[in-house]
Amino acid sequence: MTHTKLRSFTFILVAFMLGCNEFMVVGVLSDIARSYHVPLSTVGFLVTAFAGVYAISTPIITTLTSNWNRYKLLMLLMTVFFIGNTLTAIAPSLGWLLFARIITAAVAGTIISLINLLVSIITPMDKRPMVLAWVGAGFSIASVIGVPLGTTIATLLSWHDSFWIISGLTLIVFALLAWLTPRDTPQVKGSILEQLALLKDRRVLLGIGITVAVLSLQYTFYTYVRPLITNVMGFSLTSLNWLLLLLGVMSIIGNEIAGLVASNKGVQKLPVVFTIMTILSLILGVALENKVTGMLTLAALCVVVIIYGTTIQLVFISVAEKEYPQSLALATSLISIFANVGISLGSFTASTTVSFASLTTLGYVGAVYGILAIGFSFVLRRFYRK
């Protein structure tokens, strides 16, 4: 493997590591609840807290450290991430676990923002789109492997061991980054206010609204995907791991479709994509009454909720390059920032719904977010033409 390919692989591995840390907890929520003797709905707020801290800390750290040496900053953030994840692995109580998740969430967004920025700077122009796409796909691959792997390890050993594996992976990634990351890279400097000017653009604001709405819909059902599969549809724990793997594969397929949509007037196609997504969410409750229709609907949702991402990322980057060049670093992080706002809102909605109603009502709540996404996409389609 050439030096350039190994560097690209390392960047993808960073995304995979971060994705495993974020998504693995979804597969072990039931185990955590049993471990600490608390209701499942209470443990569900771990997802909400992680996403909320991620969304708040990422723009703050990204803008405040924009003039720092990127290599030193990346190494520092990776060290903090390792400490936070290791604290997660040894957490003796729910409060300790929450504290550890907050530490990792605080730095995860800035790490992936730095990786995207480094890709855009040091990767050859002809290979840049593919590497950026695969860095994004690293999170989907993490959902394919991370969630079922975490579930399997929790079943065979303990959910704590799932996070010990991530700590081991973090050490490997740290060593590769220390070896392969350039010590100095060109930096376009701008004040905090100059960087934040990007957030005043209505096209960017509409893209943010779409991101929040889509992820909110996704996490109204994905936060409780394990009990939906086992408790509602009645699949065994043995089948659960394979079914989670299937849903992860569907997410990767969604990434591939996202690239095709984005390269063929993607903004114009988003209303159709979101209409399909909303219909699937509306029928989810009825579909869950049967194992086949339930899994088919969940699988289709896992494909459709991914498709928007590449198109919206291109909108953010295009607007920044043309009108806000000082904000390009912030533009590359907007998807991850506001996706976690959506994850936080969606998981909070899901936890609240489960507290007062049944799991089968989650799809109806998610459809509300789908309607918002449809509305935002129609307005974006109008303004982005200009």
mmCIF file with all atom_site columns, N, CA, C and O in Angstrom, residues 18 21 49-62 77 80-81 84 98-112 340:
data_model
loop_
_atom_site.group_PDB
_atom_site.id
_atom_site.type_symbol
_atom_site.label_atom_id
_atom_site.label_alt_id
_atom_site.label_comp_id
_atom_site.label_asym_id
_atom_site.label_entity_id
_atom_site.label_seq_id
_atom_site.pdbx_PDB_ins_code
_atom_site.Cartn_x
_atom_site.Cartn_y
_atom_site.Cartn_z
_atom_site.occupancy
_atom_site.B_iso_or_equiv
_atom_site.pdbx_formal_charge
_atom_site.auth_seq_id
_atom_site.auth_comp_id
_atom_site.auth_asym_id
_atom_site.auth_atom_id
_atom_site.pdbx_PDB_model_num
ATOM 1   N N  . LEU A 1 18  ? -14.752 6.700  15.239 1.00 0.00 ? 18  LEU A N  1
ATOM 2   C CA . LEU A 1 18  ? -15.703 7.639  15.829 1.00 0.00 ? 18  LEU A CA 1
ATOM 3   C C  . LEU A 1 18  ? -17.132 7.110  15.714 1.00 0.00 ? 18  LEU A C  1
ATOM 4   O O  . LEU A 1 18  ? -17.935 7.245  16.643 1.00 0.00 ? 18  LEU A O  1
ATOM 5   N N  . ASN A 1 21  ? -17.776 4.357  18.272 1.00 0.00 ? 21  ASN A N  1
ATOM 6   C CA . ASN A 1 21  ? -17.969 4.923  19.606 1.00 0.00 ? 21  ASN A CA 1
ATOM 7   C C  . ASN A 1 21  ? -19.362 5.519  19.767 1.00 0.00 ? 21  ASN A C  1
ATOM 8   O O  . ASN A 1 21  ? -19.994 5.365  20.802 1.00 0.00 ? 21  ASN A O  1
ATOM 9   N N  . ALA A 1 49  ? -27.825 12.875 25.126 1.00 0.00 ? 49  ALA A N  1
ATOM 10  C CA . ALA A 1 49  ? -26.768 13.679 25.730 1.00 0.00 ? 49  ALA A CA 1
ATOM 11  C C  . ALA A 1 49  ? -25.535 13.723 24.841 1.00 0.00 ? 49  ALA A C  1
ATOM 12  O O  . ALA A 1 49  ? -24.931 14.792 24.639 1.00 0.00 ? 49  ALA A O  1
ATOM 13  N N  . PHE A 1 50  ? -25.147 12.580 24.296 1.00 0.00 ? 50  PHE A N  1
ATOM 14  C CA . PHE A 1 50  ? -23.970 12.522 23.428 1.00 0.00 ? 50  PHE A CA 1
ATOM 15  C C  . PHE A 1 50  ? -24.160 13.435 22.226 1.00 0.00 ? 50  PHE A C  1
ATOM 16  O O  . PHE A 1 50  ? -23.294 14.250 21.897 1.00 0.00 ? 50  PHE A O  1
ATOM 17  N N  . ALA A 1 51  ? -25.310 13.301 21.576 1.00 0.00 ? 51  ALA A N  1
ATOM 18  C CA . ALA A 1 51  ? -25.560 14.087 20.370 1.00 0.00 ? 51  ALA A CA 1
ATOM 19  C C  . ALA A 1 51  ? -25.635 15.573 20.694 1.00 0.00 ? 51  ALA A C  1
ATOM 20  O O  . ALA A 1 51  ? -25.146 16.419 19.921 1.00 0.00 ? 51  ALA A O  1
ATOM 21  N N  . GLY A 1 52  ? -26.241 15.919 21.817 1.00 0.00 ? 52  GLY A N  1
ATOM 22  C CA . GLY A 1 52  ? -26.360 17.323 22.185 1.00 0.00 ? 52  GLY A CA 1
ATOM 23  C C  . GLY A 1 52  ? -25.010 17.968 22.451 1.00 0.00 ? 52  GLY A C  1
ATOM 24  O O  . GLY A 1 52  ? -24.727 19.068 21.967 1.00 0.00 ? 52  GLY A O  1
ATOM 25  N N  . VAL A 1 53  ? -24.156 17.289 23.214 1.00 0.00 ? 53  VAL A N  1
ATOM 26  C CA . VAL A 1 53  ? -22.816 17.811 23.501 1.00 0.00 ? 53  VAL A CA 1
ATOM 27  C C  . VAL A 1 53  ? -22.001 17.900 22.217 1.00 0.00 ? 53  VAL A C  1
ATOM 28  O O  . VAL A 1 53  ? -21.282 18.887 21.981 1.00 0.00 ? 53  VAL A O  1
ATOM 29  N N  . TYR A 1 54  ? -22.090 16.892 21.383 1.00 0.00 ? 54  TYR A N  1
ATOM 30  C CA . TYR A 1 54  ? -21.392 16.863 20.091 1.00 0.00 ? 54  TYR A CA 1
ATOM 31  C C  . TYR A 1 54  ? -21.755 18.106 19.275 1.00 0.00 ? 54  TYR A C  1
ATOM 32  O O  . TYR A 1 54  ? -20.896 18.808 18.743 1.00 0.00 ? 54  TYR A O  1
ATOM 33  N N  . ALA A 1 55  ? -23.047 18.366 19.187 1.00 0.00 ? 55  ALA A N  1
ATOM 34  C CA . ALA A 1 55  ? -23.530 19.471 18.358 1.00 0.00 ? 55  ALA A CA 1
ATOM 35  C C  . ALA A 1 55  ? -23.113 20.829 18.910 1.00 0.00 ? 55  ALA A C  1
ATOM 36  O O  . ALA A 1 55  ? -22.802 21.747 18.150 1.00 0.00 ? 55  ALA A O  1
ATOM 37  N N  . ILE A 1 56  ? -23.093 20.965 20.238 1.00 0.00 ? 56  ILE A N  1
ATOM 38  C CA . ILE A 1 56  ? -22.742 22.247 20.850 1.00 0.00 ? 56  ILE A CA 1
ATOM 39  C C  . ILE A 1 56  ? -21.234 22.480 20.818 1.00 0.00 ? 56  ILE A C  1
ATOM 40  O O  . ILE A 1 56  ? -20.760 23.584 20.515 1.00 0.00 ? 56  ILE A O  1
ATOM 41  N N  . SER A 1 57  ? -20.459 21.449 21.128 1.00 0.00 ? 57  SER A N  1
ATOM 42  C CA . SER A 1 57  ? -19.011 21.619 21.267 1.00 0.00 ? 57  SER A CA 1
ATOM 43  C C  . SER A 1 57  ? -18.283 21.755 19.924 1.00 0.00 ? 57  SER A C  1
ATOM 44  O O  . SER A 1 57  ? -17.275 22.473 19.836 1.00 0.00 ? 57  SER A O  1
ATOM 45  N N  . THR A 1 58  ? -18.777 21.074 18.897 1.00 0.00 ? 58  THR A N  1
ATOM 46  C CA . THR A 1 58  ? -18.044 21.059 17.629 1.00 0.00 ? 58  THR A CA 1
ATOM 47  C C  . THR A 1 58  ? -17.839 22.448 17.028 1.00 0.00 ? 58  THR A C  1
ATOM 48  O O  . THR A 1 58  ? -16.704 22.811 16.694 1.00 0.00 ? 58  THR A O  1
ATOM 49  N N  . PRO A 1 59  ? -18.882 23.258 16.844 1.00 0.00 ? 59  PRO A N  1
ATOM 50  C CA . PRO A 1 59  ? -18.626 24.588 16.270 1.00 0.00 ? 59  PRO A CA 1
ATOM 51  C C  . PRO A 1 59  ? -17.789 25.473 17.177 1.00 0.00 ? 59  PRO A C  1
ATOM 52  O O  . PRO A 1 59  ? -17.004 26.291 16.692 1.00 0.00 ? 59  PRO A O  1
ATOM 53  N N  . ILE A 1 60  ? -17.934 25.306 18.494 1.00 0.00 ? 60  ILE A N  1
ATOM 54  C CA . ILE A 1 60  ? -17.161 26.132 19.423 1.00 0.00 ? 60  ILE A CA 1
ATOM 55  C C  . ILE A 1 60  ? -15.672 25.795 19.327 1.00 0.00 ? 60  ILE A C  1
ATOM 56  O O  . ILE A 1 60  ? -14.819 26.675 19.153 1.00 0.00 ? 60  ILE A O  1
ATOM 57  N N  . ILE A 1 61  ? -15.347 24.515 19.438 1.00 0.00 ? 61  ILE A N  1
ATOM 58  C CA . ILE A 1 61  ? -13.942 24.101 19.383 1.00 0.00 ? 61  ILE A CA 1
ATOM 59  C C  . ILE A 1 61  ? -13.358 24.352 17.997 1.00 0.00 ? 61  ILE A C  1
ATOM 60  O O  . ILE A 1 61  ? -12.211 24.809 17.859 1.00 0.00 ? 61  ILE A O  1
ATOM 61  N N  . THR A 1 62  ? -14.138 24.074 16.944 1.00 0.00 ? 62  THR A N  1
ATOM 62  C CA . THR A 1 62  ? -13.645 24.264 15.585 1.00 0.00 ? 62  THR A CA 1
ATOM 63  C C  . THR A 1 62  ? -13.273 25.717 15.315 1.00 0.00 ? 62  THR A C  1
ATOM 64  O O  . THR A 1 62  ? -12.222 26.006 14.734 1.00 0.00 ? 62  THR A O  1
ATOM 65  N N  . LEU A 1 77  ? -6.722  16.153 20.549 1.00 0.00 ? 77  LEU A N  1
ATOM 66  C CA . LEU A 1 77  ? -8.112  15.709 20.569 1.00 0.00 ? 77  LEU A CA 1
ATOM 67  C C  . LEU A 1 77  ? -8.211  14.181 20.587 1.00 0.00 ? 77  LEU A C  1
ATOM 68  O O  . LEU A 1 77  ? -9.088  13.615 21.248 1.00 0.00 ? 77  LEU A O  1
ATOM 69  N N  . VAL A 1 80  ? -7.661  13.059 24.153 1.00 0.00 ? 80  VAL A N  1
ATOM 70  C CA . VAL A 1 80  ? -8.867  13.261 24.966 1.00 0.00 ? 80  VAL A CA 1
ATOM 71  C C  . VAL A 1 80  ? -9.915  12.205 24.633 1.00 0.00 ? 80  VAL A C  1
ATOM 72  O O  . VAL A 1 80  ? -10.586 11.665 25.528 1.00 0.00 ? 80  VAL A O  1
ATOM 73  N N  . PHE A 1 81  ? -10.063 11.897 23.339 1.00 0.00 ? 81  PHE A N  1
ATOM 74  C CA . PHE A 1 81  ? -11.026 10.879 22.921 1.00 0.00 ? 81  PHE A CA 1
ATOM 75  C C  . PHE A 1 81  ? -10.686 9.524  23.550 1.00 0.00 ? 81  PHE A C  1
ATOM 76  O O  . PHE A 1 81  ? -11.570 8.823  24.046 1.00 0.00 ? 81  PHE A O  1
ATOM 77  N N  . GLY A 1 84  ? -11.674 9.541  27.216 1.00 0.00 ? 84  GLY A N  1
ATOM 78  C CA . GLY A 1 84  ? -13.125 9.467  27.382 1.00 0.00 ? 84  GLY A CA 1
ATOM 79  C C  . GLY A 1 84  ? -13.672 8.087  27.090 1.00 0.00 ? 84  GLY A C  1
ATOM 80  O O  . GLY A 1 84  ? -14.533 7.576  27.823 1.00 0.00 ? 84  GLY A O  1
ATOM 81  N N  . LEU A 1 98  ? -22.260 8.576  31.833 1.00 0.00 ? 98  LEU A N  1
ATOM 82  C CA . LEU A 1 98  ? -22.710 9.811  31.203 1.00 0.00 ? 98  LEU A CA 1
ATOM 83  C C  . LEU A 1 98  ? -21.561 10.810 31.093 1.00 0.00 ? 98  LEU A C  1
ATOM 84  O O  . LEU A 1 98  ? -21.374 11.449 30.045 1.00 0.00 ? 98  LEU A O  1
ATOM 85  N N  . PHE A 1 99  ? -20.769 10.938 32.149 1.00 0.00 ? 99  PHE A N  1
ATOM 86  C CA . PHE A 1 99  ? -19.615 11.841 32.139 1.00 0.00 ? 99  PHE A CA 1
ATOM 87  C C  . PHE A 1 99  ? -18.619 11.440 31.049 1.00 0.00 ? 99  PHE A C  1
ATOM 88  O O  . PHE A 1 99  ? -18.106 12.289 30.310 1.00 0.00 ? 99  PHE A O  1
ATOM 89  N N  . ALA A 1 100 ? -18.347 10.149 30.943 1.00 0.00 ? 100 ALA A N  1
ATOM 90  C CA . ALA A 1 100 ? -17.395 9.658  29.936 1.00 0.00 ? 100 ALA A CA 1
ATOM 91  C C  . ALA A 1 100 ? -17.897 9.907  28.524 1.00 0.00 ? 100 ALA A C  1
ATOM 92  O O  . ALA A 1 100 ? -17.123 10.293 27.627 1.00 0.00 ? 100 ALA A O  1
ATOM 93  N N  . ARG A 1 101 ? -19.210 9.710  28.302 1.00 0.00 ? 101 ARG A N  1
ATOM 94  C CA . ARG A 1 101 ? -19.785 9.955  26.973 1.00 0.00 ? 101 ARG A CA 1
ATOM 95  C C  . ARG A 1 101 ? -19.718 11.437 26.606 1.00 0.00 ? 101 ARG A C  1
ATOM 96  O O  . ARG A 1 101 ? -19.533 11.800 25.450 1.00 0.00 ? 101 ARG A O  1
ATOM 97  N N  . ILE A 1 102 ? -19.846 12.301 27.598 1.00 0.00 ? 102 ILE A N  1
ATOM 98  C CA . ILE A 1 102 ? -19.754 13.736 27.351 1.00 0.00 ? 102 ILE A CA 1
ATOM 99  C C  . ILE A 1 102 ? -18.337 14.110 26.900 1.00 0.00 ? 102 ILE A C  1
ATOM 100 O O  . ILE A 1 102 ? -18.156 14.929 25.989 1.00 0.00 ? 102 ILE A O  1
ATOM 101 N N  . ILE A 1 103 ? -17.319 13.499 27.523 1.00 0.00 ? 103 ILE A N  1
ATOM 102 C CA . ILE A 1 103 ? -15.931 13.782 27.138 1.00 0.00 ? 103 ILE A CA 1
ATOM 103 C C  . ILE A 1 103 ? -15.682 13.416 25.674 1.00 0.00 ? 103 ILE A C  1
ATOM 104 O O  . ILE A 1 103 ? -15.119 14.209 24.906 1.00 0.00 ? 103 ILE A O  1
ATOM 105 N N  . THR A 1 104 ? -16.090 12.218 25.279 1.00 0.00 ? 104 THR A N  1
ATOM 106 C CA . THR A 1 104 ? -15.852 11.792 23.895 1.00 0.00 ? 104 THR A CA 1
ATOM 107 C C  . THR A 1 104 ? -16.672 12.610 22.911 1.00 0.00 ? 104 THR A C  1
ATOM 108 O O  . THR A 1 104 ? -16.189 12.965 21.832 1.00 0.00 ? 104 THR A O  1
ATOM 109 N N  . ALA A 1 105 ? -17.899 12.935 23.284 1.00 0.00 ? 105 ALA A N  1
ATOM 110 C CA . ALA A 1 105 ? -18.748 13.726 22.393 1.00 0.00 ? 105 ALA A CA 1
ATOM 111 C C  . ALA A 1 105 ? -18.171 15.118 22.166 1.00 0.00 ? 105 ALA A C  1
ATOM 112 O O  . ALA A 1 105 ? -18.298 15.688 21.074 1.00 0.00 ? 105 ALA A O  1
ATOM 113 N N  . ALA A 1 106 ? -17.520 15.671 23.185 1.00 0.00 ? 106 ALA A N  1
ATOM 114 C CA . ALA A 1 106 ? -17.005 17.036 23.106 1.00 0.00 ? 106 ALA A CA 1
ATOM 115 C C  . ALA A 1 106 ? -15.926 17.190 22.036 1.00 0.00 ? 106 ALA A C  1
ATOM 116 O O  . ALA A 1 106 ? -15.769 18.271 21.463 1.00 0.00 ? 106 ALA A O  1
ATOM 117 N N  . VAL A 1 107 ? -15.178 16.111 21.752 1.00 0.00 ? 107 VAL A N  1
ATOM 118 C CA . VAL A 1 107 ? -14.062 16.224 20.801 1.00 0.00 ? 107 VAL A CA 1
ATOM 119 C C  . VAL A 1 107 ? -14.304 15.501 19.477 1.00 0.00 ? 107 VAL A C  1
ATOM 120 O O  . VAL A 1 107 ? -13.597 15.763 18.492 1.00 0.00 ? 107 VAL A O  1
ATOM 121 N N  . ALA A 1 108 ? -15.283 14.604 19.422 1.00 0.00 ? 108 ALA A N  1
ATOM 122 C CA . ALA A 1 108 ? -15.472 13.774 18.234 1.00 0.00 ? 108 ALA A CA 1
ATOM 123 C C  . ALA A 1 108 ? -15.766 14.603 16.989 1.00 0.00 ? 108 ALA A C  1
ATOM 124 O O  . ALA A 1 108 ? -15.220 14.344 15.902 1.00 0.00 ? 108 ALA A O  1
ATOM 125 N N  . GLY A 1 109 ? -16.611 15.620 17.113 1.00 0.00 ? 109 GLY A N  1
ATOM 126 C CA . GLY A 1 109 ? -16.983 16.418 15.952 1.00 0.00 ? 109 GLY A CA 1
ATOM 127 C C  . GLY A 1 109 ? -15.826 17.194 15.371 1.00 0.00 ? 109 GLY A C  1
ATOM 128 O O  . GLY A 1 109 ? -15.670 17.286 14.147 1.00 0.00 ? 109 GLY A O  1
ATOM 129 N N  . THR A 1 110 ? -14.984 17.762 16.224 1.00 0.00 ? 110 THR A N  1
ATOM 130 C CA . THR A 1 110 ? -13.828 18.514 15.739 1.00 0.00 ? 110 THR A CA 1
ATOM 131 C C  . THR A 1 110 ? -12.802 17.586 15.098 1.00 0.00 ? 110 THR A C  1
ATOM 132 O O  . THR A 1 110 ? -12.130 17.960 14.126 1.00 0.00 ? 110 THR A O  1
ATOM 133 N N  . ILE A 1 111 ? -12.682 16.367 15.613 1.00 0.00 ? 111 ILE A N  1
ATOM 134 C CA . ILE A 1 111 ? -11.761 15.394 14.997 1.00 0.00 ? 111 ILE A CA 1
ATOM 135 C C  . ILE A 1 111 ? -12.169 15.117 13.556 1.00 0.00 ? 111 ILE A C  1
ATOM 136 O O  . ILE A 1 111 ? -11.339 15.175 12.639 1.00 0.00 ? 111 ILE A O  1
ATOM 137 N N  . ILE A 1 112 ? -13.448 14.814 13.323 1.00 0.00 ? 112 ILE A N  1
ATOM 138 C CA . ILE A 1 112 ? -13.859 14.483 11.955 1.00 0.00 ? 112 ILE A CA 1
ATOM 139 C C  . ILE A 1 112 ? -13.819 15.717 11.059 1.00 0.00 ? 112 ILE A C  1
ATOM 140 O O  . ILE A 1 112 ? -13.534 15.620 9.855  1.00 0.00 ? 112 ILE A O  1
ATOM 141 N N  . ASN A 1 340 ? -26.089 15.730 14.628 1.00 0.00 ? 340 ASN A N  1
ATOM 142 C CA . ASN A 1 340 ? -26.191 15.372 16.039 1.00 0.00 ? 340 ASN A CA 1
ATOM 143 C C  . ASN A 1 340 ? -27.232 16.182 16.776 1.00 0.00 ? 340 ASN A C  1
ATOM 144 O O  . ASN A 1 340 ? -27.764 15.737 17.797 1.00 0.00 ? 340 ASN A O  1
#
